[in-house]
């Protein structure tokens, strides 16, 4: 089973973001999944520097990106969108009950058990870097993040991917791990570093990254 290639899929994305966010905005997750299955899509570009209007918030209540529309359903939240796509194409989610639910479990684990710990570090390092309280709190945050990363590394072991095949679980986990690419924390877990690299070396990831970056270049603010 696969998505009809004639389906008109739209996702929202930002026109431009600051350097620290380039390649990191979460529409990457959906772009990557669609690239893995060769599914065409178009983008609705949103200005990240301006408040989102009421029409957009009807699509994405929090004003974030991405939002998704394939003419049949309108969705927001990357976990929900990836699960929806996985239901339609076994290249993204296997069909045996055990493998399917392992994939679902790992996708949720990436969002619930790993990403919040990593985003705390991002918050301290990028958004509150000049605050003494953030500097003081950072070591404890790193310790907690490392404990979660060790758990993922131990579960991964010597496997290439989290489950029996590359799946939406890996799309989610790799993009979550990339949140701390501005640090060397991941290097303390060689198996996870190699796992992340495998994901980033997939041709579909590279195409998704190029697609996200293209409007940032086109809409780069000009010096006054």
Coordinates of C-alpha atoms in Angstrom, one line a residue:
X1 CA 0.0 0.0 0.0
X2 CA 1.3 3.5 -0.9
X3 CA 0.0 7.0 -1.3
X4 CA -1.4 7.9 -4.7
X5 CA 1.4 10.0 -6.3
X6 CA -1.2 12.3 -7.7
X7 CA -2.3 13.3 -4.1
X8 CA -1.8 17.0 -3.6
X9 CA 0.0 17.2 -0.3
X10 CA 0.7 20.6 1.3
X11 CA 2.8 21.2 4.3
X12 CA 3.6 24.5 6.0
X13 CA 7.1 25.8 6.5
X14 CA 9.0 29.0 7.3
X15 CA 10.2 31.4 4.7
X16 CA 13.3 32.2 6.7
X17 CA 14.8 31.5 10.1
X18 CA 18.0 32.5 11.9
X19 CA 21.2 30.5 11.4
X20 CA 20.8 28.4 14.5
X21 CA 17.5 27.0 13.3
X22 CA 18.4 26.3 9.6
X23 CA 18.1 22.6 9.0
X24 CA 16.4 22.2 12.3
X25 CA 12.8 23.3 11.8
X26 CA 10.5 20.4 12.2
X27 CA 9.0 20.3 8.8
X28 CA 12.3 18.4 8.1
X29 CA 10.6 15.4 9.6
X30 CA 7.7 15.4 7.2
X31 CA 9.8 16.4 4.2
X32 CA 12.2 13.5 4.9
X33 CA 9.4 11.0 5.2
X34 CA 7.9 12.1 1.9
X35 CA 11.2 12.0 0.2
X36 CA 11.8 8.5 1.4
X37 CA 8.7 7.3 -0.5
X38 CA 9.1 9.7 -3.5
X39 CA 5.9 11.5 -2.7
X40 CA 5.6 15.0 -4.2
X41 CA 4.5 17.8 -2.0
X42 CA 4.2 21.6 -2.0
X43 CA 4.8 24.1 0.8
X44 CA 2.8 26.9 2.2
X45 CA 5.5 29.3 3.5
X46 CA 4.9 31.2 6.7
X47 CA 6.7 34.3 8.0
X48 CA 8.3 33.2 11.2
X49 CA 8.8 36.9 12.3
X50 CA 5.1 37.8 12.1
X51 CA 2.1 36.6 14.2
X52 CA 0.2 33.9 12.4
X53 CA -3.3 34.8 11.3
X54 CA -6.6 33.2 12.4
X55 CA -6.9 31.2 9.2
X56 CA -3.5 29.6 9.8
X57 CA -4.3 28.9 13.5
X58 CA -7.4 27.0 12.3
X59 CA -4.9 24.7 10.6
X60 CA -2.2 24.8 13.3
X61 CA -3.7 26.0 16.6
X62 CA -0.2 26.9 18.1
X63 CA 0.9 28.8 15.0
X64 CA 3.9 26.5 14.5
X65 CA 5.1 24.5 11.5
X66 CA 4.5 22.1 10.0
X67 CA 0.9 21.7 9.3
X68 CA -0.3 19.0 6.8
X69 CA -3.1 18.8 4.3
X70 CA -3.6 16.0 1.7
X71 CA -7.1 16.9 0.7
X72 CA -8.5 14.2 2.9
X73 CA -7.2 15.2 6.3
X74 CA -5.6 18.3 7.9
X75 CA -3.1 17.6 10.7
X76 CA -0.6 19.2 12.9
X77 CA 2.2 17.9 15.2
X78 CA 4.9 15.9 13.5
X79 CA 4.3 12.7 15.4
X80 CA 0.7 12.6 14.2
X81 CA 1.7 13.4 10.7
X82 CA 4.4 10.7 10.6
X83 CA 2.1 8.1 12.0
X84 CA -0.5 9.0 9.3
X85 CA 2.0 8.7 6.6
X86 CA 3.3 5.4 8.0
X87 CA -0.2 3.9 8.0
X88 CA -0.2 4.5 4.2
X89 CA 3.2 3.2 3.2
X90 CA 5.1 0.2 4.7
X91 CA 8.4 1.7 3.7
X92 CA 7.8 4.1 6.6
X93 CA 6.2 1.7 9.0
X94 CA 6.2 -2.1 8.9
X95 CA 2.9 -4.0 8.9
X96 CA 3.5 -6.9 11.4
X97 CA 1.8 -6.0 14.7
X98 CA 5.0 -6.3 16.7
X99 CA 7.2 -4.2 14.4
X100 CA 4.4 -1.7 13.8
X101 CA 3.9 -1.1 17.5
X102 CA 7.6 -1.1 18.2
X103 CA 7.9 1.7 15.6
X104 CA 5.1 3.6 17.2
X105 CA 6.6 3.2 20.6
X106 CA 10.0 4.5 19.5
X107 CA 8.5 7.4 17.7
X108 CA 6.6 8.4 20.9
X109 CA 9.8 7.8 23.0
X110 CA 11.7 10.1 20.8
X111 CA 9.1 12.8 21.4
X112 CA 8.4 12.2 25.1
X113 CA 11.5 10.6 26.7
X114 CA 14.3 12.1 24.7
X115 CA 13.4 15.4 23.0
X116 CA 12.4 17.4 26.2
X117 CA 15.7 16.6 27.8
X118 CA 17.6 17.8 24.7
X119 CA 15.5 20.9 24.2
X120 CA 16.3 22.0 27.7
X121 CA 20.0 22.2 26.7
X122 CA 19.0 24.0 23.5
X123 CA 17.0 26.5 25.6
X124 CA 19.9 27.1 27.9
X125 CA 22.5 27.3 25.2
X126 CA 20.7 29.4 22.6
X127 CA 17.8 31.3 24.1
X128 CA 19.2 31.9 27.6
X129 CA 22.9 31.8 27.0
X130 CA 23.5 35.1 28.7
X131 CA 21.7 34.2 31.9
X132 CA 23.7 33.1 34.9
X133 CA 20.9 30.8 36.0
X134 CA 21.0 28.9 32.7
X135 CA 24.8 28.4 33.0
X136 CA 24.3 27.1 36.5
X137 CA 21.5 24.7 35.5
X138 CA 23.1 23.4 32.4
X139 CA 25.3 20.6 34.0
X140 CA 22.3 19.0 35.6
X141 CA 20.4 19.2 32.3
X142 CA 23.3 17.6 30.5
X143 CA 23.5 14.8 33.0
X144 CA 19.8 14.0 32.6
X145 CA 20.1 14.1 28.8
X146 CA 23.1 11.8 28.8
X147 CA 21.2 9.3 30.9
X148 CA 18.4 9.2 28.3
X149 CA 20.9 9.0 25.5
X150 CA 22.6 6.0 27.1
X151 CA 19.2 4.3 27.3
X152 CA 18.7 4.8 23.6
X153 CA 22.2 3.7 22.8
X154 CA 21.8 0.6 24.9
X155 CA 18.5 -0.3 23.2
X156 CA 20.0 0.4 19.7
X157 CA 23.0 -1.9 20.3
X158 CA 24.6 -3.0 17.1
X159 CA 21.4 -2.5 15.0
X160 CA 21.4 0.0 12.1
X161 CA 17.9 1.2 13.0
X162 CA 15.7 1.2 16.1
X163 CA 13.4 -1.6 14.8
X164 CA 13.5 -4.2 12.0
X165 CA 13.7 -1.6 9.3
X166 CA 14.3 2.1 8.7
X167 CA 11.1 3.8 9.7
X168 CA 9.3 6.9 10.9
X169 CA 10.8 6.0 14.3
X170 CA 14.3 6.7 12.9
X171 CA 13.1 9.9 11.2
X172 CA 11.9 11.1 14.5
X173 CA 14.8 10.0 16.6
X174 CA 17.5 11.2 14.2
X175 CA 15.9 14.7 14.0
X176 CA 15.5 14.8 17.7
X177 CA 19.2 13.9 18.2
X178 CA 20.1 16.7 15.8
X179 CA 18.7 19.3 18.3
X180 CA 22.1 19.2 20.1
X181 CA 24.3 19.2 17.1
X182 CA 25.8 22.5 18.4
X183 CA 27.3 20.5 21.2
X184 CA 29.7 17.5 21.4
X185 CA 27.4 15.5 23.7
X186 CA 26.4 12.9 21.1
X187 CA 30.1 12.0 20.6
X188 CA 30.0 10.5 24.0
X189 CA 27.8 7.8 22.6
X190 CA 29.6 6.4 19.5
X191 CA 26.7 4.1 18.5
X192 CA 24.2 6.9 18.5
X193 CA 26.7 9.2 16.7
X194 CA 27.0 6.5 14.0
X195 CA 23.2 6.0 13.9
X196 CA 22.6 9.7 13.5
X197 CA 25.2 9.9 10.7
X198 CA 23.5 6.9 8.9
X199 CA 20.3 8.8 8.9
X200 CA 21.8 12.1 7.7
X201 CA 23.6 10.2 4.9
X202 CA 20.4 8.9 3.4
X203 CA 19.7 10.5 0.0
X204 CA 16.1 11.4 1.1
X205 CA 17.4 13.2 4.2
X206 CA 19.7 15.3 2.0
X207 CA 16.9 16.1 -0.4
X208 CA 14.7 17.2 2.4
X209 CA 17.4 19.4 3.9
X210 CA 18.1 21.0 0.5
X211 CA 14.3 21.7 0.1
X212 CA 14.1 23.3 3.6
X213 CA 17.1 25.4 3.1
X214 CA 16.1 26.7 -0.4
X215 CA 13.6 29.4 0.7
X216 CA 15.9 30.5 3.5
X217 CA 18.5 31.5 0.9
X218 CA 15.9 33.1 -1.3
X219 CA 14.4 35.2 1.6
X220 CA 17.6 36.1 3.4
X221 CA 17.2 39.6 4.9
X222 CA 19.3 42.2 3.1
X223 CA 21.6 44.4 5.1
X224 CA 20.1 47.9 5.8

